[in-house]
Short mmCIF file of C-alpha atoms and ligand atoms in Angstrom, two decimals:
data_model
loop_
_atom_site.label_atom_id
_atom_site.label_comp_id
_atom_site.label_asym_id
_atom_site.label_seq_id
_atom_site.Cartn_x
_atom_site.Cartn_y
_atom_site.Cartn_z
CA UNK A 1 1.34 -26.96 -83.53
CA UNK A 2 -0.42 -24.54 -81.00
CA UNK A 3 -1.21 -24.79 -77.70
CA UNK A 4 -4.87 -23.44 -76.20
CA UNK A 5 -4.26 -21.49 -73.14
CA UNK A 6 -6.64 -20.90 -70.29
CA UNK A 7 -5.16 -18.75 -67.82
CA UNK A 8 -6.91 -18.48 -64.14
CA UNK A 9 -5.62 -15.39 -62.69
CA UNK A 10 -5.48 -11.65 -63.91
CA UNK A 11 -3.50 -9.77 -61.25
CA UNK A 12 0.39 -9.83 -61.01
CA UNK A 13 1.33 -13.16 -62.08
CA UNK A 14 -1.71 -13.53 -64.44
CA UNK A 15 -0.35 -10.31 -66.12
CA UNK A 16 3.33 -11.53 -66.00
CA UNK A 17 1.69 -14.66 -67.81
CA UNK A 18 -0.08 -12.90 -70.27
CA UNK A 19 2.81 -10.68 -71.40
CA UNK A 20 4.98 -13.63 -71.35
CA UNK A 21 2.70 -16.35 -73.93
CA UNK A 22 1.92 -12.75 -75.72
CA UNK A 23 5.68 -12.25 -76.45
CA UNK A 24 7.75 -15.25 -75.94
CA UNK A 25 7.03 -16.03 -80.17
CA UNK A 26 8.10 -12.55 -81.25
CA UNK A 27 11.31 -13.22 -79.84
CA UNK A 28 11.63 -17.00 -80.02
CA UNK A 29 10.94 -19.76 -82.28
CA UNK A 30 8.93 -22.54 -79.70
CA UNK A 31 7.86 -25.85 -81.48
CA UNK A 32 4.32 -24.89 -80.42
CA UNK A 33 3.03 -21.60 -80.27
CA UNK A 34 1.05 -20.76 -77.03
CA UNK A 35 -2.86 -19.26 -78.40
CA UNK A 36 -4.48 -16.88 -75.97
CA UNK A 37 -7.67 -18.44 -75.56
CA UNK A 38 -9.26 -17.62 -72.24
CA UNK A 39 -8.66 -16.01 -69.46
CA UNK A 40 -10.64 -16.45 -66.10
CA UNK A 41 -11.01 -14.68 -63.13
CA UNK A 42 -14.30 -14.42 -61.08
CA UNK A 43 -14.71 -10.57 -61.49
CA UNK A 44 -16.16 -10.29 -64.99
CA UNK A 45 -15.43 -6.63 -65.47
CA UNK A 46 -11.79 -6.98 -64.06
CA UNK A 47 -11.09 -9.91 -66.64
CA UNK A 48 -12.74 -8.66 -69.52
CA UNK A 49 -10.36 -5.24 -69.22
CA UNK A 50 -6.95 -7.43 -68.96
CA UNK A 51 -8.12 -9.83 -71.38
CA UNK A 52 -8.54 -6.91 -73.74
CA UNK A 53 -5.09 -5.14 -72.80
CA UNK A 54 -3.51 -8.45 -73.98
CA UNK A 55 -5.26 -9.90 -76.52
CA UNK A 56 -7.22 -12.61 -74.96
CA UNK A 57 -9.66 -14.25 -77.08
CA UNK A 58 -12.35 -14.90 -74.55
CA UNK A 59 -13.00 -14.60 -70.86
CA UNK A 60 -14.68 -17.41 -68.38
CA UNK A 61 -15.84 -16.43 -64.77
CA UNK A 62 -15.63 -19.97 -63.56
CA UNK A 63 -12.47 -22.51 -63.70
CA UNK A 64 -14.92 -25.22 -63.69
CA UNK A 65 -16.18 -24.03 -66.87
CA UNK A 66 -13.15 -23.51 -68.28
CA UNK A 67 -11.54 -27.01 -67.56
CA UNK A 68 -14.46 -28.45 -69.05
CA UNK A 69 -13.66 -26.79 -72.62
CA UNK A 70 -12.39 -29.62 -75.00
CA UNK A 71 -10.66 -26.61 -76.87
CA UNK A 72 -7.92 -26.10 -74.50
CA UNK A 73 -4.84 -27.71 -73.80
CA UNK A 74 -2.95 -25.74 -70.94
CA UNK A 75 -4.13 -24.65 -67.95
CA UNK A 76 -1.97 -22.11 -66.30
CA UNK A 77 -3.10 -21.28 -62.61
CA UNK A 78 -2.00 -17.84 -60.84
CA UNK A 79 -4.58 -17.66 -58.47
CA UNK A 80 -3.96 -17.56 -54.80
CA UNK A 81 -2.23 -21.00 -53.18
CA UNK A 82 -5.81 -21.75 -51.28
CA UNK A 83 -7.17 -23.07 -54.99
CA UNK A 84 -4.13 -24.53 -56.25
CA UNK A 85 -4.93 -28.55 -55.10
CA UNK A 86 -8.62 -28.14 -56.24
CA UNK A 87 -7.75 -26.82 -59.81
CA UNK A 88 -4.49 -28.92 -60.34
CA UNK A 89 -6.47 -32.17 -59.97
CA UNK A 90 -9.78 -31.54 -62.02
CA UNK A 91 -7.13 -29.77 -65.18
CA UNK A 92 -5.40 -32.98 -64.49
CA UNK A 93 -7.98 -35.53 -64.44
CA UNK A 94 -9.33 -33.33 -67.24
CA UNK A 95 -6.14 -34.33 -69.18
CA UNK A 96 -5.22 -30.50 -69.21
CA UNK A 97 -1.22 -29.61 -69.17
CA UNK A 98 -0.90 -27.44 -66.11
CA UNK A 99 1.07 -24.86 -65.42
CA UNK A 100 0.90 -23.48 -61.42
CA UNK A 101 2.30 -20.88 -59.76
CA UNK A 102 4.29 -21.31 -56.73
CA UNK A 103 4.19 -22.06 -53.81
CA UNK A 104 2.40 -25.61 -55.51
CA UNK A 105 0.15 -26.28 -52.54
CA UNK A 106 -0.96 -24.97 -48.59
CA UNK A 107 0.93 -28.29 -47.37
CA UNK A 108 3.07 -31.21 -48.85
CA UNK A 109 -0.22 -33.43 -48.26
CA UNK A 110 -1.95 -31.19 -50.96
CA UNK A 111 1.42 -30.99 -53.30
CA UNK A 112 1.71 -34.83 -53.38
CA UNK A 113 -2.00 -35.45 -54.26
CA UNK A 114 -1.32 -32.32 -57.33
CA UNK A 115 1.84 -34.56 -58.74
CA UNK A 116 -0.13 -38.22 -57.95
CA UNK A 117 -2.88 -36.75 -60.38
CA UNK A 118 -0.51 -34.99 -63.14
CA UNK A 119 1.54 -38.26 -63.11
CA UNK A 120 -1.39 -40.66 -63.64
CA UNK A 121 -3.07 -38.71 -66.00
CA UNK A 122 0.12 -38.22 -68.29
CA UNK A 123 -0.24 -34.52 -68.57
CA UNK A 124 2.67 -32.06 -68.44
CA UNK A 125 3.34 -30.49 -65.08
CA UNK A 126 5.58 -27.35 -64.23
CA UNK A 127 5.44 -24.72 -61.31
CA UNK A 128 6.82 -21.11 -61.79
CA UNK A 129 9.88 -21.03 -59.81
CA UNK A 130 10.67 -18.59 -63.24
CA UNK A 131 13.75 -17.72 -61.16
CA UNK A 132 15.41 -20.91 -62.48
CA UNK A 133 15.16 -18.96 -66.12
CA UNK A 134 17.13 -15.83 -65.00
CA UNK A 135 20.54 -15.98 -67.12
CA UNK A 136 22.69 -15.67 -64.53
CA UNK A 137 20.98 -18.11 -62.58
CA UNK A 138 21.32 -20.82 -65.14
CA UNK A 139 24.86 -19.68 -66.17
CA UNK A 140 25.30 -20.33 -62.08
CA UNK A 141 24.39 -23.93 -62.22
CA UNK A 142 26.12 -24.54 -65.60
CA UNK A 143 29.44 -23.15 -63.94
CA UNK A 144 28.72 -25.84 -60.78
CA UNK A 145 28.13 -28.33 -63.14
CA UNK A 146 31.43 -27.86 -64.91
CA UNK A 147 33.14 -27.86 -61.41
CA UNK A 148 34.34 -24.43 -62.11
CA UNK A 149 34.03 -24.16 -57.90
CA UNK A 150 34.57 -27.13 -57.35
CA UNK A 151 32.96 -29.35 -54.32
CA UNK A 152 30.34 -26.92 -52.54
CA UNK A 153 30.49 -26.11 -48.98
CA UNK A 154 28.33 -23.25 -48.20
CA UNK A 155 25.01 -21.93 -49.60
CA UNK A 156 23.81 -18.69 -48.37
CA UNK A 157 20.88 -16.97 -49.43
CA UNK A 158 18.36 -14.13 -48.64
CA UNK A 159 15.53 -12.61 -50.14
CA UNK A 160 14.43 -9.23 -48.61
CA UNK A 161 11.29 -7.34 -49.60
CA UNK A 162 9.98 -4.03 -47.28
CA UNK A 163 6.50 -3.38 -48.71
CA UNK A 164 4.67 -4.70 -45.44
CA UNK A 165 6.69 -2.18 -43.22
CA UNK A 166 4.03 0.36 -42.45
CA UNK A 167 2.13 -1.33 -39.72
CA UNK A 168 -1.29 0.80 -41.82
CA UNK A 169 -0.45 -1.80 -44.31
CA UNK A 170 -3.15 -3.72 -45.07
CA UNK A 171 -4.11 -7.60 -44.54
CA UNK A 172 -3.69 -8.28 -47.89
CA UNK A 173 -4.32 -12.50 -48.88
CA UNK A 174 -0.28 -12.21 -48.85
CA UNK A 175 -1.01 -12.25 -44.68
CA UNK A 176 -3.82 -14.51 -44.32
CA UNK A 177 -2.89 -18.52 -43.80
CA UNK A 178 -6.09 -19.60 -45.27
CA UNK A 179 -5.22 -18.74 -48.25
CA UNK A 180 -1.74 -18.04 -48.67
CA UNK A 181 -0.79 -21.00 -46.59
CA UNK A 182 2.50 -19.06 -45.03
CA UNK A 183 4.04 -15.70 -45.29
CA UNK A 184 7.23 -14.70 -45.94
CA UNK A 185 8.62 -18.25 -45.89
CA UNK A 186 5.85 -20.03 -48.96
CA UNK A 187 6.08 -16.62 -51.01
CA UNK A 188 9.92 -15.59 -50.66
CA UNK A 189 11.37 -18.88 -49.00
CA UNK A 190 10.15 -21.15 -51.32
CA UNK A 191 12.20 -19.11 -54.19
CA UNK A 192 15.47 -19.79 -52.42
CA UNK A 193 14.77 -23.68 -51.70
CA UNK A 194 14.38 -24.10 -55.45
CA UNK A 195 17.25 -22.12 -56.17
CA UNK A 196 19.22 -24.11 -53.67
CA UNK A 197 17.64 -27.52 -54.79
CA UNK A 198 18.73 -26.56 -58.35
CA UNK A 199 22.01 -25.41 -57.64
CA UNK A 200 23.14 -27.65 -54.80
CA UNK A 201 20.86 -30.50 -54.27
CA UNK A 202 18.26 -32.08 -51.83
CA UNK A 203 18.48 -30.61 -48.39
CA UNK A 204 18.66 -32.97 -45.36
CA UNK A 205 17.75 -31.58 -42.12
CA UNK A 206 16.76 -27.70 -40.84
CA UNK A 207 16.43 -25.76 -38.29
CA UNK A 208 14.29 -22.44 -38.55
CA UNK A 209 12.79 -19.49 -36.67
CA UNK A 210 9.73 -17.28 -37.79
CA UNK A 211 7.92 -14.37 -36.46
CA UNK A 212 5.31 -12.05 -36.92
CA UNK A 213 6.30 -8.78 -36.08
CA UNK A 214 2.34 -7.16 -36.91
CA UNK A 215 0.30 -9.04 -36.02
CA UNK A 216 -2.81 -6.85 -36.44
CA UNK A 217 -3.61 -4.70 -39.58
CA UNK A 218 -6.83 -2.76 -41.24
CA UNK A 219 -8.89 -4.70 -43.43
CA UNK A 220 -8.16 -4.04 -47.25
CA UNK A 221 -10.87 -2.65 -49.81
CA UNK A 222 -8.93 -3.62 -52.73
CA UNK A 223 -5.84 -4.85 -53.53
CA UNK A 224 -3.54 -5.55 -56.90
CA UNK A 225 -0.27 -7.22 -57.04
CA UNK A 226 2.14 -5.98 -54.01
CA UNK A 227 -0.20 -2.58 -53.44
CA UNK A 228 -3.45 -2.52 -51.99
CA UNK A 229 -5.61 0.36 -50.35
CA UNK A 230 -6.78 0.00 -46.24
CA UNK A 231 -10.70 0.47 -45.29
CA UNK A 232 -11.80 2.12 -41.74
CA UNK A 233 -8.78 1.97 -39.12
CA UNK A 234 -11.03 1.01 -36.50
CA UNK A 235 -11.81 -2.65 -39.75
CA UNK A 236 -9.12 -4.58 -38.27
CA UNK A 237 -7.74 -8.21 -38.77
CA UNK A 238 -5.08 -10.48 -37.29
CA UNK A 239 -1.96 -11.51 -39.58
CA UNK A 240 -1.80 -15.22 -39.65
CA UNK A 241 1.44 -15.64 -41.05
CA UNK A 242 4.99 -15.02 -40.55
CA UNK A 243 6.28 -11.78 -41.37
CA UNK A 244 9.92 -13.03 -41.58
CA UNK A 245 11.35 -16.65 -41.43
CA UNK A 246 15.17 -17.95 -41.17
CA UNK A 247 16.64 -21.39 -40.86
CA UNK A 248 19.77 -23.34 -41.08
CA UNK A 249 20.06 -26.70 -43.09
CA UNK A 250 21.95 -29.46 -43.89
CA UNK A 251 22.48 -30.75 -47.52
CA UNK A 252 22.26 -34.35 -48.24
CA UNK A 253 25.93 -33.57 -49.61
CA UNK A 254 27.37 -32.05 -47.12
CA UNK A 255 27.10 -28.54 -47.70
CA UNK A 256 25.32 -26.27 -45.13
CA UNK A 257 23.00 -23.77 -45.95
CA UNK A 258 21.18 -20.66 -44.69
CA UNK A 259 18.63 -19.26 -45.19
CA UNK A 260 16.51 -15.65 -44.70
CA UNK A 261 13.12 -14.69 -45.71
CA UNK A 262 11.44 -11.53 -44.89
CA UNK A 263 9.22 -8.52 -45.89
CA UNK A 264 10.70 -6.62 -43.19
CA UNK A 265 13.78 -4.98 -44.75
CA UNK A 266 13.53 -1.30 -45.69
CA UNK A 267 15.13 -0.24 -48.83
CA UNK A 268 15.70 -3.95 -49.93
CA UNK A 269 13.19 -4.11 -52.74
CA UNK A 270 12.82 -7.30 -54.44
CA UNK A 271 16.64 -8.96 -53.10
CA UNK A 272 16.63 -12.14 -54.20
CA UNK A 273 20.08 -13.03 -53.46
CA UNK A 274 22.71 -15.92 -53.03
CA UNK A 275 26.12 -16.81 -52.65
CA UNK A 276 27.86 -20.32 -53.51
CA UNK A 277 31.38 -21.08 -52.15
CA UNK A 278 33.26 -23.96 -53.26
CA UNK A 279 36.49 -25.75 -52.64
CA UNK A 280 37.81 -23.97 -56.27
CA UNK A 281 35.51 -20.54 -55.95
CA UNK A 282 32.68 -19.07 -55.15
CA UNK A 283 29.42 -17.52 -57.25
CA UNK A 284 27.19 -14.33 -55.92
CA UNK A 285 23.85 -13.84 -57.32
CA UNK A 286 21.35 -10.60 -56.54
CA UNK A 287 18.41 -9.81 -58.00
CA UNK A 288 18.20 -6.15 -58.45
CA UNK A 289 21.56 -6.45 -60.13
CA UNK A 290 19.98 -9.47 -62.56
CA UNK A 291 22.17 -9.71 -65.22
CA UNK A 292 25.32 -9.77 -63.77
CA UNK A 293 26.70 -12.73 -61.96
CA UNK A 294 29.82 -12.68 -59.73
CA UNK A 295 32.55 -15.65 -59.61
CA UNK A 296 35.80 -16.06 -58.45
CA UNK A 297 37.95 -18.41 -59.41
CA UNK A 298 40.86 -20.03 -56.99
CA UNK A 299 42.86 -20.84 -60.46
CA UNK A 300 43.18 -17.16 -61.03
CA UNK A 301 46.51 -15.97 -60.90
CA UNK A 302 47.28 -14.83 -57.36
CA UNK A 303 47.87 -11.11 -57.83
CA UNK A 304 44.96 -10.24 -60.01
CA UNK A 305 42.50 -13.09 -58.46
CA UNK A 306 39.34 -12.00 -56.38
CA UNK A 307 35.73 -11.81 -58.02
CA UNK A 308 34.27 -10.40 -61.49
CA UNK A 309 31.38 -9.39 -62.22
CA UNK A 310 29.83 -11.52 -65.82
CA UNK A 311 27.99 -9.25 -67.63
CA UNK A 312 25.65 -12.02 -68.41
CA UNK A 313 24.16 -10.68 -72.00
CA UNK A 314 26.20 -12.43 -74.63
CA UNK A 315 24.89 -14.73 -77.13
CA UNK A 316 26.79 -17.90 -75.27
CA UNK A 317 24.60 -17.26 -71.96
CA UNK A 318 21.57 -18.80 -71.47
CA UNK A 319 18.07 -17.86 -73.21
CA UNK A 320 20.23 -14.26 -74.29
CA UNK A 321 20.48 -15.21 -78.02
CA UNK A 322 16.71 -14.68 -78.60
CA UNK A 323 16.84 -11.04 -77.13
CA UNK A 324 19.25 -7.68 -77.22
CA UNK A 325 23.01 -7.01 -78.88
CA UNK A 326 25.45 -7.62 -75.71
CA UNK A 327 25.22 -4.93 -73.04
CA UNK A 328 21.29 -4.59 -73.87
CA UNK A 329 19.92 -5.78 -70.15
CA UNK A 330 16.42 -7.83 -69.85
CA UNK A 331 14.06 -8.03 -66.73
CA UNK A 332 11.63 -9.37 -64.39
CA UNK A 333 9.03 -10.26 -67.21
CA UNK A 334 11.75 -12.19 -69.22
CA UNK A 335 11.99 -14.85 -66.50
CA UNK A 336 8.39 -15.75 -67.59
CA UNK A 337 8.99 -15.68 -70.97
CA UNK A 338 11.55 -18.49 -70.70
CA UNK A 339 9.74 -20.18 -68.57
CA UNK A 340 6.51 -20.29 -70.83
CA UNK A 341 9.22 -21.43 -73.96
CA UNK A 342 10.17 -23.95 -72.29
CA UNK A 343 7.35 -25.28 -70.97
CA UNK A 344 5.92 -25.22 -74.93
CA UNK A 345 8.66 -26.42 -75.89
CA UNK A 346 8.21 -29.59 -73.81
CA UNK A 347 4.52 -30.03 -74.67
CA UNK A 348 5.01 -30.19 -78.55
CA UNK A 349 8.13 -32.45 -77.90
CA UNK A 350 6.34 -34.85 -75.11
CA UNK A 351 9.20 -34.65 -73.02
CA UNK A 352 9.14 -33.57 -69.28
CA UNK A 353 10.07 -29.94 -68.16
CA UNK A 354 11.29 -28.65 -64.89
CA UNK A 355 10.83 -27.53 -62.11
CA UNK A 356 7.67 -29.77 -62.34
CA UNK A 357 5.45 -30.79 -59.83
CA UNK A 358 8.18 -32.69 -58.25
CA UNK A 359 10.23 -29.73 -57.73
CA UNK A 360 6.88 -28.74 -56.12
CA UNK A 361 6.38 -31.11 -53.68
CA UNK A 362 10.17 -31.30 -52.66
CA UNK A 363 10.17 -27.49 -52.16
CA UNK A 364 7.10 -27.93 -49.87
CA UNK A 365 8.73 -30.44 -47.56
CA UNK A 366 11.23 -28.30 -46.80
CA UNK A 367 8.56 -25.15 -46.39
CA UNK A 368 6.70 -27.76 -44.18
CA UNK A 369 9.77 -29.03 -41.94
CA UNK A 370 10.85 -25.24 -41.33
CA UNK A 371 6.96 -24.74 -39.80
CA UNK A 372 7.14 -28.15 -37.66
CA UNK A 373 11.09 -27.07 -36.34
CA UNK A 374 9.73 -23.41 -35.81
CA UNK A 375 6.91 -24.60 -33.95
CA UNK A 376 8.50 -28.09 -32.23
CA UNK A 377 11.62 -25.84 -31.70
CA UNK A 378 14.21 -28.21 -32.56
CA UNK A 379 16.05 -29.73 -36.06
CA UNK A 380 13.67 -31.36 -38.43
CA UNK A 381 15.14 -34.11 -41.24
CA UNK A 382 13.04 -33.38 -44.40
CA UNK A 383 12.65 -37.61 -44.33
CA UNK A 384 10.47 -37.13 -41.19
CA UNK A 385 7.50 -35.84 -43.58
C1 SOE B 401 5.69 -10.90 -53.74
O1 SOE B 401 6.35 -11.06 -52.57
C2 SOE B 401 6.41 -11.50 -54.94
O2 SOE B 401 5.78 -11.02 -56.05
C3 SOE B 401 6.34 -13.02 -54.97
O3 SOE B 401 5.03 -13.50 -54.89
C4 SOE B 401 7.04 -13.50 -56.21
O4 SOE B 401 7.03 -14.89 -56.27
C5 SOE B 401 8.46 -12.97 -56.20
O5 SOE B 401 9.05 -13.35 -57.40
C6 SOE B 401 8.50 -11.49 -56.06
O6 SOE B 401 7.75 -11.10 -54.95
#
């Protein structure tokens, strides 16, 4: 069986996506093989030149158009969060599978109409939380999930980025609400949520902070992925979003959380990080170190307890059998790949796939009641929305 793909979206993720539907069958053996049919993006010239780096078939300049096609069968969405709702609903109602990058909407209003039209039309829904499909991530919740640390009492996550620093950076769609819907907290936050979602459960109730520590920056004349190139100094525009959000939760369980996003952090470069401790041990994740996981066990032997570090590349850990010999590390772009085999996977199969549209809307609730604490100034419960 294959799968049509139209892809909307030719920048970072759209490239991530590309490399990922382009490889993910060298390396794996899907029950339906992903075909790069079109990829769409408004600037022609732009398109053409990445569909022809990665084999695209065709290009469209206009996601109407391409929605329309009865030829394909998935459409994957990495434009900016501002079109998400719009395009979700017509693939939807169109009876296209969708795949959507994440944040899923601008608020949970938006995210709940996206999963109310995916649901009714039948179609297979999945956002790209891809962090879910790092090894040691899923090795993490497998360990949870055999109670190797037991009853969980403390979640405790950051992720730290610095490329917004220089005050010359641009304003980048990154910093504009309109179309990014939040900073920091939708484009870094919303990665630890689902992380904590998957490995410890629904959250309850949350407090949070947020600030913006620039709030005025030169206009941008172009911009790709995380680097973009400032216009006149004197072409200046306000930052509409925060430049660094924190909060403390509550987990319907029991366990309390915390949690720190921000772009603000020199020398942390993409630190996606968390640590889990439990009544019987306790797991530390980072990204920049992504294929090792730490855990420590309180059944180790007193005098040589304390945590390892799980080299996580052996054919027993998750997704590893399809790549290297042990010892041979993977990436970043890997994440995708799993993510895209899965998500075919499910498709040819006609079973559901996560993090779906679900994940989506829960993950926005919480992104929501951090913004109505922030601003209210006081504890939010996530039922309140
Ligand atoms: C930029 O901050 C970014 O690329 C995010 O948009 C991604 O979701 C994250 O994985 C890495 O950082």
């Amino acid at each position: 069986m294959n799968i049509n793909v139209g892809l909307i979206g030719y920048k970072f993720m759209g490239k991530a996506h590309s490399h990922a539907y382009l490889d993910m069958p060298k390396f794996f053996k899907p029950d339906a093989i992903p075909v790069m049919k079109v990829l769409c993006g408004r600037d022609e010239a732009g398109v053409r030149e990445v569909a022809n780096i990665f084999g695209w078939q065709e290009i469209e300049t206009s996601w109407e158009r391409l929605i329309e096609r009865k030829d394909i069968d998935l459409i994957d969405i990495t434009a900016p969060t501002n079109v998400h709702k719009e395009i979700a609903v017509a693939a939807a109602r169109a009876g296209k599978n969708i795949l959507c990058e994440k944040p899923l909407a601008m608020n949970v209003k938006e995210a709940r109409e996206m999963l109310e039209a995916a649901e009714s039309a039948g179609v297979k829904h999945m956002i790209g939380f891809n962090y879910r499909r790092v090894p040691a991530i899923a090795l993490a919740k497998k360990l949870i999930e055999d109670g190797a640390i037991g009853k969980i009492y403390h979640f405790r996550a950051v992720y730290l980025q610095d490329w917004i620093v220089d005050p010359n950076f641009p304003l980048v769609w990154r910093l504009q609400r309109d179309v990014a819907g939040s900073g920091s907290l939708g484009d870094l936050g919303a990665h630890l949520i689902d992380i904590a979602r998957f490995l410890v459960g629904e959250f309850d109730e949350l407090i949070g902070m947020s600030e913006t520590f620039i709030k005025e920056r030169p206009l941008a004349v172009s911009m790709t992925g995380l680097s973009a190139k400032a216009g006149e100094a004197k072409d200046r525009g306000t930052v509409t979003v925060d430049d660094a959000a924190l909060f403390l939760t509550r987990f319907q369980n029991g366990a309390l959380g915390s949690f720190e996003a921000t772009r603000f952090a020199p020398g942390r470069k993409n630190y996606n990080s968390f640590e889990v401790n439990g009544s019987e041990g306790s797991i530390v994740f980072n990204l920049e170190r992504m294929n090792e996981l730490q855990f420590c066990s309180g059944n180790d032997p007193q005098e040589t307890g304390g945590f390892r570090t799980i080299m996580v590349t052996e054919p027993v850990h998750p997704y590893i059998s399809a790549w290297w010999p042990p010892g041979h590390i993977i990436g970043y772009e890997h994440t995708f790949i799993h993510e895209v085999y899965d998500l075919c996977n499910a498709i040819a199969s006609d079973t559901p796939v996560e993090p779906n549209f679900y994940d989506g809307v829960k993950c926005q609730e919480v992104l929501e009641a951090v913004e109505v604490s922030t601003r209210e100034r006081r504890w939010v419960k996530i039922s309140e929305l």
